[in-house]
Every structure is written in structure tokens, then in C-alpha cells.
Coordinates of C-alpha atoms and ligand atoms in Angstrom, one line a residue:
M1 CA 109.4 106.2 60.4
S2 CA 107.3 106.1 63.5
K3 CA 108.2 103.5 66.1
L4 CA 105.8 100.5 66.2
I5 CA 104.1 98.7 69.1
A6 CA 103.3 95.0 68.8
P7 CA 101.3 93.6 71.7
S8 CA 102.0 89.9 72.3
I9 CA 98.9 87.9 72.3
L10 CA 100.6 85.2 74.4
A11 CA 99.7 87.4 77.4
A12 CA 96.1 87.9 76.4
D13 CA 93.1 86.3 78.1
F14 CA 92.5 83.2 76.0
G15 CA 89.0 82.8 77.5
N16 CA 88.2 86.2 76.0
L17 CA 90.4 86.1 72.9
Q18 CA 88.1 87.9 70.5
R19 CA 87.7 90.7 73.1
D20 CA 91.5 91.1 73.4
V21 CA 92.0 91.0 69.6
E22 CA 89.4 93.8 69.3
L23 CA 91.1 95.7 72.0
V24 CA 94.3 95.7 70.0
N25 CA 92.3 96.6 66.8
D26 CA 90.9 99.7 68.6
S27 CA 94.1 100.7 70.2
K28 CA 97.2 102.7 69.1
A29 CA 99.0 99.4 68.5
D30 CA 100.5 98.7 65.1
W31 CA 100.9 95.0 64.9
F32 CA 99.7 91.7 66.5
H33 CA 102.7 89.7 67.8
I34 CA 101.9 86.0 67.7
D35 CA 104.2 83.5 69.5
I36 CA 104.2 79.9 68.3
M37 CA 106.2 77.5 70.5
D38 CA 106.7 73.8 69.9
G39 CA 108.0 72.4 73.2
V40 CA 111.2 71.4 71.4
F41 CA 113.0 74.5 70.4
V42 CA 111.8 76.1 73.6
P43 CA 110.6 74.5 76.8
N44 CA 107.0 75.5 76.4
I45 CA 104.0 75.0 74.0
S46 CA 101.9 78.0 73.3
F47 CA 99.1 77.5 70.7
G48 CA 98.9 76.4 67.1
M49 CA 97.0 76.8 63.9
P50 CA 93.3 76.8 65.0
V51 CA 94.0 79.6 67.5
L52 CA 95.9 81.6 64.9
K53 CA 93.1 81.1 62.5
A54 CA 90.7 82.5 65.1
I55 CA 92.9 85.5 65.8
S56 CA 93.4 86.2 62.1
S57 CA 89.6 86.2 61.5
H58 CA 89.2 89.2 63.9
A59 CA 92.6 91.0 63.6
K60 CA 92.6 94.1 61.4
K61 CA 96.3 94.9 61.8
T62 CA 99.6 93.4 60.6
I63 CA 100.1 89.9 61.9
D64 CA 103.7 89.3 63.0
V65 CA 104.3 85.6 63.7
H66 CA 107.3 84.6 65.7
L67 CA 108.1 80.9 65.3
M68 CA 109.9 79.3 68.1
I69 CA 109.9 75.9 66.5
V70 CA 112.5 73.5 65.0
D71 CA 112.6 73.0 61.2
P72 CA 110.2 75.9 60.4
D73 CA 110.4 75.2 56.7
R74 CA 107.7 72.6 57.1
Y75 CA 105.0 75.2 58.0
I76 CA 105.9 78.2 55.9
K77 CA 103.0 77.8 53.5
T78 CA 100.6 77.0 56.3
F79 CA 101.4 80.3 58.1
A80 CA 100.9 82.2 54.9
D81 CA 97.5 80.6 54.4
L82 CA 96.6 81.5 58.0
G83 CA 97.2 85.2 57.4
A84 CA 100.7 85.9 58.6
D85 CA 102.1 89.1 57.1
I86 CA 105.5 88.7 58.6
L87 CA 107.1 85.3 59.5
T88 CA 110.1 85.3 61.8
V89 CA 112.2 82.1 62.3
H90 CA 115.0 81.6 64.7
Y91 CA 118.6 81.7 63.5
E92 CA 119.4 78.9 65.9
A93 CA 116.7 76.7 64.4
C94 CA 117.7 77.0 60.7
T95 CA 120.5 75.1 59.1
H96 CA 119.9 76.7 55.7
L97 CA 118.7 80.1 56.8
H98 CA 119.1 81.8 53.3
R99 CA 116.8 79.2 51.7
T100 CA 114.2 79.5 54.5
I101 CA 114.1 83.3 54.0
Q102 CA 113.6 83.0 50.3
A103 CA 110.8 80.5 50.9
I104 CA 109.0 82.9 53.3
K105 CA 109.2 85.6 50.6
A106 CA 108.1 83.3 47.9
N107 CA 105.0 82.6 49.9
G108 CA 104.2 86.3 49.9
M109 CA 105.2 87.2 53.5
K110 CA 107.9 89.5 54.9
A111 CA 110.8 87.6 56.4
G112 CA 112.3 88.0 59.8
V113 CA 115.1 86.3 61.8
A114 CA 115.1 86.1 65.6
L115 CA 118.3 85.9 67.7
N116 CA 118.6 84.4 71.1
P117 CA 120.3 86.4 73.8
H118 CA 123.6 84.5 73.3
T119 CA 123.7 84.9 69.5
P120 CA 125.8 87.9 68.3
V121 CA 124.2 90.1 65.6
T122 CA 127.3 89.6 63.4
V123 CA 126.0 86.2 62.3
L124 CA 123.5 88.0 60.1
E125 CA 126.2 90.1 58.2
D126 CA 125.9 88.1 55.0
I127 CA 122.1 88.0 54.9
I128 CA 121.1 91.3 56.2
N129 CA 120.0 92.7 52.8
D130 CA 117.6 89.8 52.5
L131 CA 115.8 90.5 55.8
D132 CA 112.8 92.6 56.4
L133 CA 113.1 92.3 60.1
V134 CA 115.5 91.1 62.8
C135 CA 114.0 90.3 66.2
I136 CA 116.5 90.6 69.1
M137 CA 115.3 88.5 71.9
S138 CA 115.7 90.4 75.2
V139 CA 114.7 87.3 77.2
N140 CA 115.3 83.7 76.6
P141 CA 112.4 82.6 74.4
G142 CA 109.7 80.4 75.8
F143 CA 107.8 82.4 78.3
G144 CA 106.2 85.8 78.8
G145 CA 106.7 87.8 81.9
Q146 CA 110.5 87.5 82.2
S147 CA 112.9 90.3 83.0
F148 CA 114.7 92.3 80.3
I149 CA 118.3 91.4 79.6
E150 CA 120.4 94.7 79.8
N151 CA 122.9 93.5 77.2
T152 CA 120.2 94.1 74.6
Y153 CA 120.9 97.8 74.3
K154 CA 124.4 97.0 73.0
K155 CA 123.1 94.5 70.5
V156 CA 120.5 97.0 69.1
S157 CA 123.3 99.6 68.5
Q158 CA 125.5 97.0 66.9
L159 CA 122.7 95.8 64.6
K160 CA 121.7 99.3 63.7
E161 CA 125.4 99.9 62.6
L162 CA 125.4 96.7 60.6
I163 CA 122.1 97.6 58.8
T164 CA 123.3 101.2 58.1
A165 CA 126.7 99.9 56.8
A166 CA 124.9 97.5 54.4
N167 CA 122.4 100.2 53.3
A168 CA 119.6 97.8 54.2
S169 CA 116.1 98.7 55.2
T170 CA 115.7 95.9 57.9
L171 CA 113.5 96.7 60.9
I172 CA 114.8 96.0 64.4
E173 CA 112.3 94.4 66.7
I174 CA 112.8 93.8 70.5
D175 CA 111.0 91.0 72.2
G176 CA 110.8 90.2 75.9
G177 CA 110.5 92.3 79.1
V178 CA 109.6 95.5 77.3
T179 CA 108.1 98.2 79.6
N180 CA 107.8 101.9 79.9
K181 CA 111.2 101.8 81.7
N182 CA 113.2 100.6 78.7
A183 CA 111.1 101.6 75.6
K184 CA 112.8 105.0 75.1
Q185 CA 116.3 103.7 75.5
L186 CA 115.6 100.9 73.0
T187 CA 114.2 103.1 70.3
E188 CA 117.0 105.7 70.8
A189 CA 119.5 102.8 70.2
G190 CA 117.7 102.0 67.0
A191 CA 114.8 99.7 67.7
D192 CA 111.8 100.1 65.3
V193 CA 109.3 97.7 66.8
L194 CA 108.7 96.9 70.5
V195 CA 106.8 93.7 71.4
A196 CA 105.1 93.9 74.8
G197 CA 103.1 91.1 76.3
S198 CA 102.7 91.2 80.1
F199 CA 103.3 94.9 80.4
V200 CA 100.2 95.5 78.2
F201 CA 97.8 92.7 79.1
K202 CA 98.5 92.5 82.8
S203 CA 98.1 96.2 83.2
D204 CA 94.8 97.8 84.5
N205 CA 94.1 99.5 81.2
P206 CA 95.8 97.8 78.3
T207 CA 94.5 100.4 75.8
E208 CA 96.1 103.2 77.8
T209 CA 99.3 101.2 78.3
I210 CA 99.6 100.7 74.5
A211 CA 99.1 104.5 74.0
D212 CA 101.6 105.3 76.6
L213 CA 104.3 103.0 75.1
K214 CA 103.6 104.5 71.7
A215 CA 103.9 108.1 73.1
I216 CA 107.1 107.3 75.0
C217 CA 109.0 106.2 71.9
N218 CA 107.6 108.6 69.3
Ligands
DX5_301 C1 108.9 85.0 74.5 C2 108.0 85.6 73.5 C3 107.6 87.0 73.7 C4 106.7 87.2 74.9 C5 106.9 88.6 75.4 O1 109.3 83.8 74.2 O2 108.6 85.5 72.2 O3 106.9 87.5 72.5 O4 105.3 87.0 74.6 O5 106.2 88.7 76.6 P1 106.6 89.7 77.7 O6 106.5 91.1 77.1 O7 105.7 89.5 78.8 O8 108.1 89.5 78.0
ZN302 ZN1 107.8 86.7 70.5

């Protein structure tokens, strides 16, 4: 399968949101990555339902929603109604993760779990066959523009082994500090989806930057 690029809208220009959504539509990007932060699970608040509704109304590609919120079960149906195709919750925010995953699927979405940098991939051993996606955080969640944590490569390889051993078809997504410097090594280690925020939207030509990233890892 070809490796996927998911620009993170958190780094877009919110004053020109429709323009940046169209830019992603017209680019070589595969998914929209949407970061929802509640100011409790992470020390920052991003945006909520009305903004996601506006994004969805223009987006023509898969909408990958990354929830950085406590007790995400409360909003599963809401995100399905808002057009999320993939809903990712944090392992660290879910007491009954298996139940949460089943609820996401029952609402017609693909289910993902994100792991903070300190959380080992082995915690997902008993649930890996239920997961469509695992998001390895390569920064501490909460902010765009942080530097990539090098330990991520090791985690990607370990997760790849775990997925292969379980004969699962789970995708590995990397989120945080992705650039043209680490993209190749990440996909060689087993990553399937690269999220990139600042590297794309703060570049001079985001469309070209997306195409470059796509070319580097495919
Ligand atoms: C961080 C978010 C990321 C962020 C990535 O909490 O989950 O998706 O937008 O941004 P960059 O690519 O700038 O690190
Ligand atoms: Zn994210």
C-alpha cells in the first residue's frame, strides 16, 4: 500500500480556512488530520464542532480526527455526525478502551488509538486486532511545531512487529514534528501515515511540500 500524507489543519491559516482546505483537496495529500484539544487532557484548546463542520463541508478526502480530550465516549456520535471517517482516542484517556473502540465502529467510523511518547506499544497487544489505526505521538500532544522525539523510530518497529505477529491490518500513523528529514526513516520502519502540520503549512509552497513528502516515502 502506498504511504499516506495527512496534513494537520491545526497549522492552517484559520482566517483562510476554506482556502487551506481546498489546497489540501487539490494536493497529493491523502487525508485531513483534525486535532481536537480540550484544555484538560492536553494544556491547550484547539477548536470544536462548528469549525469541524466548516472543514467537513469543503473537505473531499478522508477526515482523520485525533481527539485529545478526556472521556471521549461522550462525543463519539457527534463526531460521526460531523463527518469523521476515522476517530482516534488516546489510550491514556480511556478507562474502558475496548468498549470505546466498539462504540466508534458501531457509529460507522474506523477506530484509532493514540499513544503518548511515554506509553509503550505493548499496552495494545490485547486489542490490536480491533484497531484500524495506531497513532504514535512523536511529540507530547497539545501543540504544533514541536521537535520530533527520536525514540519514535524504535516504537514504530516494535509496533510493526506486534501487528505482523497478530496478523492484523492496523495502520501506523506518526504525529508530531514530521519533516522531509525523518519521513523516509519512519516509513522504512513501518509507518503507513505521516501527519505533518507546521512543515506543510509554514512552508513557502504547501502544495509542493505535500508532494515532496509523498514522493520521499513512496
Ligand atoms: C499535536 C497534534 C499534531 C500537530 C502536528 O498535539 O496532535 O497533529 O498538529 O503538528 P506538527 O507537524 O507541526 O508537529
Ligand atoms: Zn494530531
